[in-house]
CSV table of C-alpha atoms in Angstrom, one decimal:
chain,number,residue,atom,x,y,z
W,1,MET,CA,6.2,-2.3,12.9
W,2,LEU,CA,5.5,1.2,11.5
W,3,HIS,CA,1.8,1.9,10.7
W,4,ILE,CA,1.1,4.7,8.3
W,5,VAL,CA,-2.3,6.4,8.3
W,6,ASN,CA,-3.2,9.1,5.7
W,7,LYS,CA,-6.9,9.7,6.2
W,8,SER,CA,-8.8,12.2,8.3
W,9,PRO,CA,-10.5,10.3,11.1
W,10,TYR,CA,-13.8,11.9,10.1
W,11,GLN,CA,-13.6,10.3,6.6
W,12,THR,CA,-12.7,6.7,7.4
W,13,ARG,CA,-12.2,4.4,10.3
W,14,ASN,CA,-8.7,3.5,9.2
W,15,LEU,CA,-7.1,4.9,12.3
W,16,GLU,CA,-9.5,2.9,14.5
W,17,SER,CA,-8.5,-0.3,12.8
W,18,CYS,CA,-4.8,0.7,13.0
W,19,LEU,CA,-5.0,1.4,16.7
W,20,ARG,CA,-6.8,-1.9,17.2
W,21,LEU,CA,-4.1,-3.9,15.4
W,22,ALA,CA,-1.0,-2.0,16.4
W,23,LYS,CA,1.0,-3.9,18.9
W,24,ALA,CA,2.7,-2.3,21.9
W,25,GLY,CA,6.0,-1.0,20.9
W,26,SER,CA,5.0,-0.2,17.4
W,27,ALA,CA,4.8,3.3,15.8
W,28,ILE,CA,2.1,5.1,14.1
W,29,LEU,CA,2.9,7.9,11.6
W,30,LEU,CA,0.1,10.2,10.6
W,31,ILE,CA,0.6,11.7,7.1
W,32,GLU,CA,-1.5,13.7,4.6
W,33,ASP,CA,-5.1,14.1,5.9
W,34,GLY,CA,-4.1,11.6,8.6
W,35,VAL,CA,-2.5,14.5,10.6
W,36,TYR,CA,-6.0,15.9,11.5
W,37,ALA,CA,-6.1,12.9,14.0
W,38,ALA,CA,-3.2,14.5,15.8
W,39,THR,CA,-5.2,17.7,16.7
W,40,ARG,CA,-6.7,18.5,20.1
W,41,ASP,CA,-10.4,17.5,20.7
W,42,ASN,CA,-10.7,15.8,17.3
W,43,ILE,CA,-12.9,12.6,17.1
W,44,ALA,CA,-9.8,10.4,17.3
W,45,ALA,CA,-8.1,12.3,20.1
W,46,ALA,CA,-9.1,10.0,22.9
W,47,GLY,CA,-7.9,6.9,20.9
W,48,ILE,CA,-4.6,8.6,20.2
W,49,LYS,CA,-4.1,9.7,23.8
W,50,ALA,CA,-4.9,6.2,25.1
W,51,ALA,CA,-2.4,4.7,22.6
W,52,ILE,CA,0.5,7.0,23.5
W,53,GLY,CA,2.5,5.2,26.0
W,54,SER,CA,2.2,1.8,24.4
W,55,VAL,CA,2.8,3.0,20.9
W,56,SER,CA,4.7,6.0,19.6
W,57,VAL,CA,2.6,8.5,17.6
W,58,TYR,CA,4.2,10.7,15.0
W,59,ALA,CA,2.8,13.3,12.6
W,60,LEU,CA,4.5,14.4,9.4
W,61,SER,CA,5.4,18.1,9.9
W,62,PRO,CA,5.2,19.3,6.3
W,63,ASP,CA,1.6,17.9,6.2
W,64,VAL,CA,0.8,19.5,9.6
W,65,GLU,CA,2.1,22.9,8.5
W,66,ALA,CA,0.4,22.7,5.0
W,67,ARG,CA,-3.0,22.2,6.8
W,68,GLY,CA,-2.4,25.0,9.3
W,69,VAL,CA,-2.9,22.8,12.4
W,70,ASN,CA,0.6,23.1,14.0
W,71,ASN,CA,-0.8,25.1,16.9
W,72,LEU,CA,-3.6,22.6,17.6
W,73,LEU,CA,-1.5,19.4,18.1
W,74,LEU,CA,-2.1,17.0,20.9
W,75,ASP,CA,0.5,16.6,23.6
W,76,GLY,CA,2.7,13.6,23.1
W,77,VAL,CA,2.5,13.5,19.3
W,78,LYS,CA,6.0,13.8,17.9
W,79,LEU,CA,6.7,15.7,14.7
W,80,VAL,CA,9.0,14.4,11.9
W,81,ASP,CA,10.0,15.7,8.5
W,82,TYR,CA,10.5,13.5,5.4
W,83,GLY,CA,13.9,12.6,6.6
W,84,GLY,CA,12.4,11.5,9.9
W,85,PHE,CA,9.8,9.4,7.9
W,86,VAL,CA,12.7,7.7,6.2
W,87,ASP,CA,14.3,7.0,9.6
W,88,LEU,CA,11.1,5.5,11.0
W,89,VAL,CA,10.8,3.1,8.0
W,90,ALA,CA,14.5,2.1,8.4
W,91,GLU,CA,14.1,1.6,12.2
W,92,HIS,CA,11.1,-0.7,12.0
W,93,ALA,CA,11.2,-4.2,10.4
W,94,ASN,CA,8.1,-3.6,8.3
W,95,THR,CA,5.4,-1.1,7.4
W,96,GLN,CA,1.6,-1.2,7.0
W,97,SER,CA,-0.1,1.6,5.1
W,98,TRP,CA,-3.7,1.9,6.1
W,99,LEU,CA,-5.0,3.1,2.8
G,1,MET,CA,19.4,0.5,3.2
G,2,LYS,CA,17.5,-0.4,0.1
G,3,PHE,CA,13.9,0.8,-0.3
G,4,GLY,CA,11.2,-0.5,-2.6
G,5,ILE,CA,8.4,2.0,-3.3
G,6,MET,CA,4.9,1.3,-4.5
G,7,ILE,CA,2.6,4.1,-5.7
G,8,ASN,CA,-1.1,3.4,-6.1
G,9,GLU,CA,-2.6,6.7,-7.1
G,10,GLY,CA,-2.3,9.1,-10.0
G,11,PRO,CA,-0.8,12.6,-9.9
G,12,TYR,CA,-2.8,15.7,-8.8
G,13,THR,CA,-6.0,14.0,-7.5
G,14,HIS,CA,-4.3,12.4,-4.5
G,15,GLN,CA,-1.3,13.5,-2.5
G,16,SER,CA,0.2,10.0,-2.4
G,17,THR,CA,2.6,10.4,-5.3
G,18,ASP,CA,3.8,13.8,-3.9
G,19,THR,CA,4.5,12.1,-0.5
G,20,ALA,CA,6.3,9.2,-2.2
G,21,TYR,CA,8.4,11.7,-4.2
G,22,GLN,CA,9.4,13.6,-1.0
G,23,PHE,CA,10.1,10.3,0.7
G,24,VAL,CA,12.4,9.1,-2.1
G,25,LYS,CA,14.3,12.4,-2.2
G,26,ALA,CA,14.8,12.3,1.6
G,27,ALA,CA,15.9,8.7,1.5
G,28,LEU,CA,18.5,9.5,-1.2
G,29,ALA,CA,19.7,12.5,0.7
G,30,LYS,CA,20.4,10.1,3.7
G,31,GLY,CA,22.4,7.8,1.5
G,32,HIS,CA,19.8,5.1,1.1
G,33,GLN,CA,19.2,3.3,-2.2
G,34,ILE,CA,15.9,3.1,-4.0
G,35,HIS,CA,15.6,-0.4,-5.5
G,36,ARG,CA,12.6,0.5,-7.6
G,37,VAL,CA,9.5,2.6,-7.7
G,38,PHE,CA,6.5,0.5,-8.8
G,39,PHE,CA,3.4,2.2,-10.2
G,40,TYR,CA,0.1,0.3,-9.8
G,41,HIS,CA,-3.6,0.9,-9.9
G,42,ASP,CA,-4.2,4.6,-11.0
G,43,GLY,CA,-0.5,5.1,-10.1
G,44,VAL,CA,0.3,4.2,-13.7
G,45,ASN,CA,-1.0,7.7,-14.6
G,46,ASN,CA,2.2,9.1,-13.2
G,47,ALA,CA,3.9,7.8,-16.3
G,48,THR,CA,2.2,9.7,-19.1
G,49,ARG,CA,4.2,12.3,-21.0
G,50,LEU,CA,1.0,13.9,-22.1
G,51,THR,CA,0.3,15.7,-18.8
G,52,GLU,CA,0.5,19.5,-19.0
G,53,PRO,CA,-0.1,21.1,-15.6
G,54,PRO,CA,-0.4,24.9,-15.3
G,55,GLN,CA,3.0,26.6,-15.3
G,56,ASP,CA,2.7,27.6,-11.6
G,57,ASP,CA,2.1,24.0,-10.6
G,58,ARG,CA,4.6,21.3,-10.0
G,59,ASN,CA,5.1,18.9,-12.9
G,60,ILE,CA,4.8,15.6,-11.2
G,61,VAL,CA,5.6,13.4,-14.2
G,62,ASN,CA,8.7,15.4,-15.2
G,63,ARG,CA,9.8,15.5,-11.5
G,64,TRP,CA,9.9,11.6,-11.5
G,65,SER,CA,11.7,11.5,-14.8
G,66,LYS,CA,14.3,13.9,-13.6
G,67,LEU,CA,14.8,12.2,-10.3
G,68,ALA,CA,15.2,8.8,-12.1
G,69,GLU,CA,17.7,10.3,-14.5
G,70,GLU,CA,19.8,11.9,-11.9
G,71,ASN,CA,19.8,9.0,-9.5
G,72,GLY,CA,19.4,6.0,-11.7
G,73,ILE,CA,16.1,5.0,-10.3
G,74,ASP,CA,14.1,2.2,-11.9
G,75,LEU,CA,10.6,3.5,-12.5
G,76,VAL,CA,8.3,0.5,-13.4
G,77,VAL,CA,4.7,0.8,-14.5
G,78,CYS,CA,2.6,-2.3,-14.2
G,79,VAL,CA,1.6,-3.5,-17.7
G,80,ALA,CA,-1.8,-4.8,-16.9
G,81,ALA,CA,-2.8,-1.7,-14.9
G,82,ALA,CA,-1.3,0.5,-17.6
G,83,LEU,CA,-3.1,-1.1,-20.6
G,84,ARG,CA,-6.4,-0.8,-18.7
G,85,ARG,CA,-5.8,3.0,-18.4
G,86,GLY,CA,-4.3,3.8,-21.8
G,87,ILE,CA,-0.7,4.1,-20.7
G,88,LEU,CA,1.4,2.7,-23.5
G,89,GLU,CA,5.0,2.7,-24.7
G,90,GLU,CA,4.1,5.5,-27.1
G,91,ASN,CA,3.0,7.9,-24.4
G,92,LEU,CA,5.4,6.9,-21.7
G,93,ALA,CA,7.5,9.7,-20.1
G,94,LYS,CA,11.2,9.5,-19.9
G,95,GLY,CA,12.7,7.2,-17.4
G,96,PHE,CA,9.7,5.0,-17.0
G,97,ARG,CA,9.4,1.4,-18.3
G,98,ILE,CA,6.4,-0.9,-18.6
G,99,SER,CA,6.8,-4.4,-17.1
G,100,GLY,CA,5.0,-7.1,-15.2
G,101,LEU,CA,3.7,-7.3,-11.6
G,102,GLY,CA,6.5,-9.7,-10.8
G,103,GLN,CA,8.7,-6.6,-10.6
G,104,LEU,CA,6.8,-5.5,-7.5
G,105,VAL,CA,7.1,-8.9,-5.8
G,106,GLU,CA,10.8,-9.0,-6.7
G,107,SER,CA,11.2,-5.5,-5.2
G,108,GLY,CA,9.6,-6.9,-2.0
G,109,ILE,CA,12.1,-9.7,-2.0
G,110,GLN,CA,15.2,-7.7,-2.8
G,111,ALA,CA,14.6,-4.4,-1.0
G,112,ASP,CA,15.1,-4.2,2.8
G,113,ARG,CA,11.8,-2.3,3.1
G,114,LEU,CA,8.8,-1.9,0.9
G,115,VAL,CA,6.6,1.2,1.5
G,116,VAL,CA,3.2,1.6,-0.1
G,117,PHE,CA,1.8,5.0,-1.0
G,118,GLY,CA,-1.8,5.2,-2.0
G,119,ASP,CA,-5.3,6.4,-1.0
M,1,MET,CA,5.6,-17.1,-17.0
M,2,THR,CA,8.2,-14.6,-17.9
M,3,GLU,CA,5.5,-12.3,-19.4
M,4,SER,CA,3.4,-12.4,-16.3
M,5,THR,CA,6.3,-11.9,-13.9
M,6,GLY,CA,7.8,-9.0,-15.9
M,7,GLY,CA,10.5,-11.0,-17.7
M,8,ILE,CA,12.3,-11.8,-14.5
M,9,GLU,CA,14.1,-15.0,-14.3
M,10,VAL,CA,12.5,-16.0,-11.1
M,11,GLU,CA,14.8,-18.8,-10.4
M,12,GLU,CA,18.0,-16.8,-10.7
M,13,GLU,CA,17.1,-13.4,-9.3
M,14,THR,CA,15.4,-14.5,-6.1
M,15,ALA,CA,16.7,-18.0,-5.7
M,16,GLY,CA,16.6,-19.3,-2.2
M,17,ARG,CA,15.2,-16.1,-0.7
M,18,VAL,CA,11.9,-16.8,1.0
M,19,LYS,CA,10.3,-13.8,2.7
M,20,LYS,CA,7.0,-13.6,4.5
M,21,PHE,CA,4.6,-11.6,2.3
M,22,MET,CA,1.3,-10.4,3.6
M,23,PHE,CA,-1.4,-8.9,1.4
M,24,VAL,CA,-3.8,-6.9,3.5
M,25,ASN,CA,-7.2,-6.6,1.8
M,26,ARG,CA,-9.2,-3.8,3.2
M,27,LYS,CA,-11.5,-2.7,0.4
M,28,ALA,CA,-14.8,-4.1,-0.8
M,29,PRO,CA,-15.0,-5.5,-4.3
M,30,TYR,CA,-16.6,-3.6,-7.3
M,31,GLY,CA,-16.9,-0.1,-5.8
M,32,THR,CA,-13.2,0.4,-6.5
M,33,ILE,CA,-10.6,-1.7,-8.4
M,34,TYR,CA,-8.3,-2.3,-5.4
M,35,ALA,CA,-9.6,-5.7,-4.5
M,36,LEU,CA,-9.4,-7.0,-8.1
M,37,GLU,CA,-6.0,-5.6,-8.8
M,38,GLY,CA,-4.8,-6.7,-5.4
M,39,LEU,CA,-5.8,-10.3,-6.2
M,40,GLU,CA,-3.8,-10.0,-9.4
M,41,VAL,CA,-0.7,-9.3,-7.4
M,42,VAL,CA,-1.4,-12.3,-5.1
M,43,LEU,CA,-1.6,-14.6,-8.1
M,44,ILE,CA,1.7,-13.4,-9.5
M,45,SER,CA,3.4,-13.7,-6.1
M,46,ALA,CA,2.7,-17.5,-6.3
M,47,ALA,CA,5.4,-17.7,-9.0
M,48,PHE,CA,8.0,-16.6,-6.6
M,49,ASP,CA,7.7,-19.3,-4.0
M,50,GLN,CA,7.4,-16.9,-1.1
M,51,ASP,CA,5.6,-17.5,2.2
M,52,VAL,CA,2.4,-15.7,1.3
M,53,SER,CA,-0.5,-14.8,3.6
M,54,LEU,CA,-3.7,-13.0,2.9
M,55,ALA,CA,-5.4,-10.9,5.5
M,56,PHE,CA,-9.0,-9.6,5.2
M,57,VAL,CA,-9.7,-6.7,7.4
M,58,ASP,CA,-12.4,-4.0,7.4
M,59,ASP,CA,-14.4,-3.9,4.2
M,60,GLY,CA,-11.9,-6.5,2.7
M,61,VAL,CA,-14.1,-9.2,4.3
M,62,TYR,CA,-16.8,-8.3,1.8
M,63,GLU,CA,-14.5,-9.7,-1.0
M,64,LEU,CA,-15.2,-13.2,0.4
M,65,VAL,CA,-18.9,-13.0,0.7
M,66,LYS,CA,-20.7,-16.0,-1.0
M,67,GLY,CA,-23.3,-15.5,-3.7
M,68,GLN,CA,-21.9,-12.5,-5.5
M,69,ALA,CA,-23.8,-12.1,-8.8
M,70,THR,CA,-22.4,-9.3,-10.9
M,71,LYS,CA,-24.3,-9.7,-14.2
M,72,GLY,CA,-26.5,-6.7,-13.5
M,73,ILE,CA,-23.5,-4.4,-13.1
M,74,ASP,CA,-21.7,-6.0,-16.1
M,75,VAL,CA,-18.4,-6.4,-14.1
M,76,LYS,CA,-16.6,-9.7,-13.9
M,77,ASN,CA,-17.3,-11.6,-10.7
M,78,PHE,CA,-13.9,-12.4,-9.4
M,79,SER,CA,-14.9,-14.0,-6.1
M,80,PRO,CA,-14.5,-17.6,-7.4
M,81,THR,CA,-10.7,-16.8,-7.8
M,82,TYR,CA,-10.4,-16.9,-4.0
M,83,ARG,CA,-11.4,-20.6,-4.2
M,84,ALA,CA,-8.7,-21.2,-6.8
M,85,LEU,CA,-5.9,-19.8,-4.7
M,86,GLU,CA,-5.3,-23.3,-3.2
M,87,GLY,CA,-4.2,-24.4,-6.6
M,88,TYR,CA,-1.5,-21.8,-6.5
M,89,ASP,CA,-0.3,-23.1,-3.1
M,90,ILE,CA,-1.7,-19.9,-1.4
M,91,GLU,CA,-3.5,-21.4,1.5
M,92,LYS,CA,-3.1,-18.9,4.3
M,93,LEU,CA,-6.2,-16.9,4.4
M,94,TYR,CA,-6.9,-15.0,7.6
M,95,VAL,CA,-10.0,-13.0,8.4
M,96,ASP,CA,-10.2,-10.4,11.2
M,97,ALA,CA,-12.9,-11.5,13.6
M,98,GLU,CA,-13.9,-8.1,14.6
M,99,SER,CA,-14.4,-6.9,11.0
M,100,LEU,CA,-16.6,-9.9,10.3
M,101,LYS,CA,-18.7,-9.4,13.4
M,102,ALA,CA,-19.1,-5.7,12.8
M,103,ARG,CA,-20.6,-6.5,9.4
M,104,GLY,CA,-23.1,-9.1,10.7
M,105,LEU,CA,-21.1,-11.9,8.9
M,106,THR,CA,-19.9,-15.3,10.0
M,107,GLU,CA,-17.6,-17.8,8.4
M,108,GLU,CA,-20.7,-19.4,7.0
M,109,ASN,CA,-21.1,-16.4,4.7
M,110,LEU,CA,-17.7,-16.8,3.1
M,111,ILE,CA,-16.8,-18.4,-0.2
M,112,VAL,CA,-13.6,-20.1,1.1
M,113,PRO,CA,-12.4,-21.7,4.3
M,114,VAL,CA,-10.5,-19.2,6.3
M,115,GLU,CA,-8.9,-18.9,9.7
M,116,VAL,CA,-10.6,-16.2,11.8
M,117,LEU,CA,-8.2,-14.3,14.0
M,118,SER,CA,-8.6,-12.2,17.1
M,119,ASN,CA,-7.1,-8.7,17.3
M,120,GLU,CA,-4.1,-10.0,19.1
M,121,GLU,CA,-3.5,-12.9,16.7
M,122,MET,CA,-3.9,-10.6,13.7
M,123,ALA,CA,-1.6,-8.0,15.2
M,124,ASP,CA,1.1,-10.6,15.9
M,125,LEU,CA,0.8,-12.1,12.4
M,126,MET,CA,1.1,-8.7,10.7
M,127,ALA,CA,4.0,-7.6,12.8
M,128,GLY,CA,5.9,-10.8,12.0
M,129,GLN,CA,5.9,-10.2,8.2
M,130,ASP,CA,8.8,-9.1,6.1
M,131,VAL,CA,6.7,-7.4,3.5
M,132,VAL,CA,3.2,-6.0,3.9
M,133,ILE,CA,1.4,-4.9,0.8
M,134,SER,CA,-2.0,-3.3,1.5
M,135,PHE,CA,-4.9,-2.6,-0.8
């Protein structure tokens, strides 16, 4: 399953719920304001670090770049462009958007 | 692969329709098909031809119309959500059509994947 | 029926295809329209004879709280509709245990009978769906 999170971890607890209900082997894609969760020392960083290993964590690079945080990314977060987003959707049987 | 797309927010206020647009473009570029784009909640506001953004900004509504025309994409606006928000046949932009919620469920059945974009 | 389903000939277009649909409700009622319009999708889905489940996670559990009285805000109270879902053959209502507990609620506070699921059960159920539509 591909989980998509689009909110800053400071604004909502969506990412926490996502991490709680994402099974091992699933993927999490951070898009829009969700990419702030992929930065070093942010409020969600510990949760993301703990999840990496059992789930794959991706961030949408155009959103990362738009927000100026490309130099602040956590180790282990993989960047994808919109084509990579499409591939992730195709590779997983279903998607859940944590709106 | 065949993708169904659901868009739940209007243009400009939220990024969701921009993200959905970029996703659809990238999917087409990779040779995938778009079964339908279904507009729900405030997403129906993507379908009004009355929008006039400043000239140096993207025209989100026209962008959808153009993409639909060039690629034969079915842009469906939920009738109940549209009527609530004053989106009617008479102010519908090119390439959009108004229909029922069943079109969303049908897209879920017929597409290989359904992706929801919202806020 | 054709009007509500968008003029689709349900029988012909989707005949024999039964997918697992899950509607994930994560928003409280009234503050935003997502819960109400989400429920409208659920009702329409009943016409397509799919395998429909509803999940209530995070603030979505507030949709099911008993005793909603909306006269004062002049908005329709749509909570009784959850009790009517059974009549549409929509009987799989799942509530996330942790969301319930975090809000000081128990099953006793809910307007309909539900199945309360652990993290692991909810995660498995969600992962096993064909289509997940979230509100």
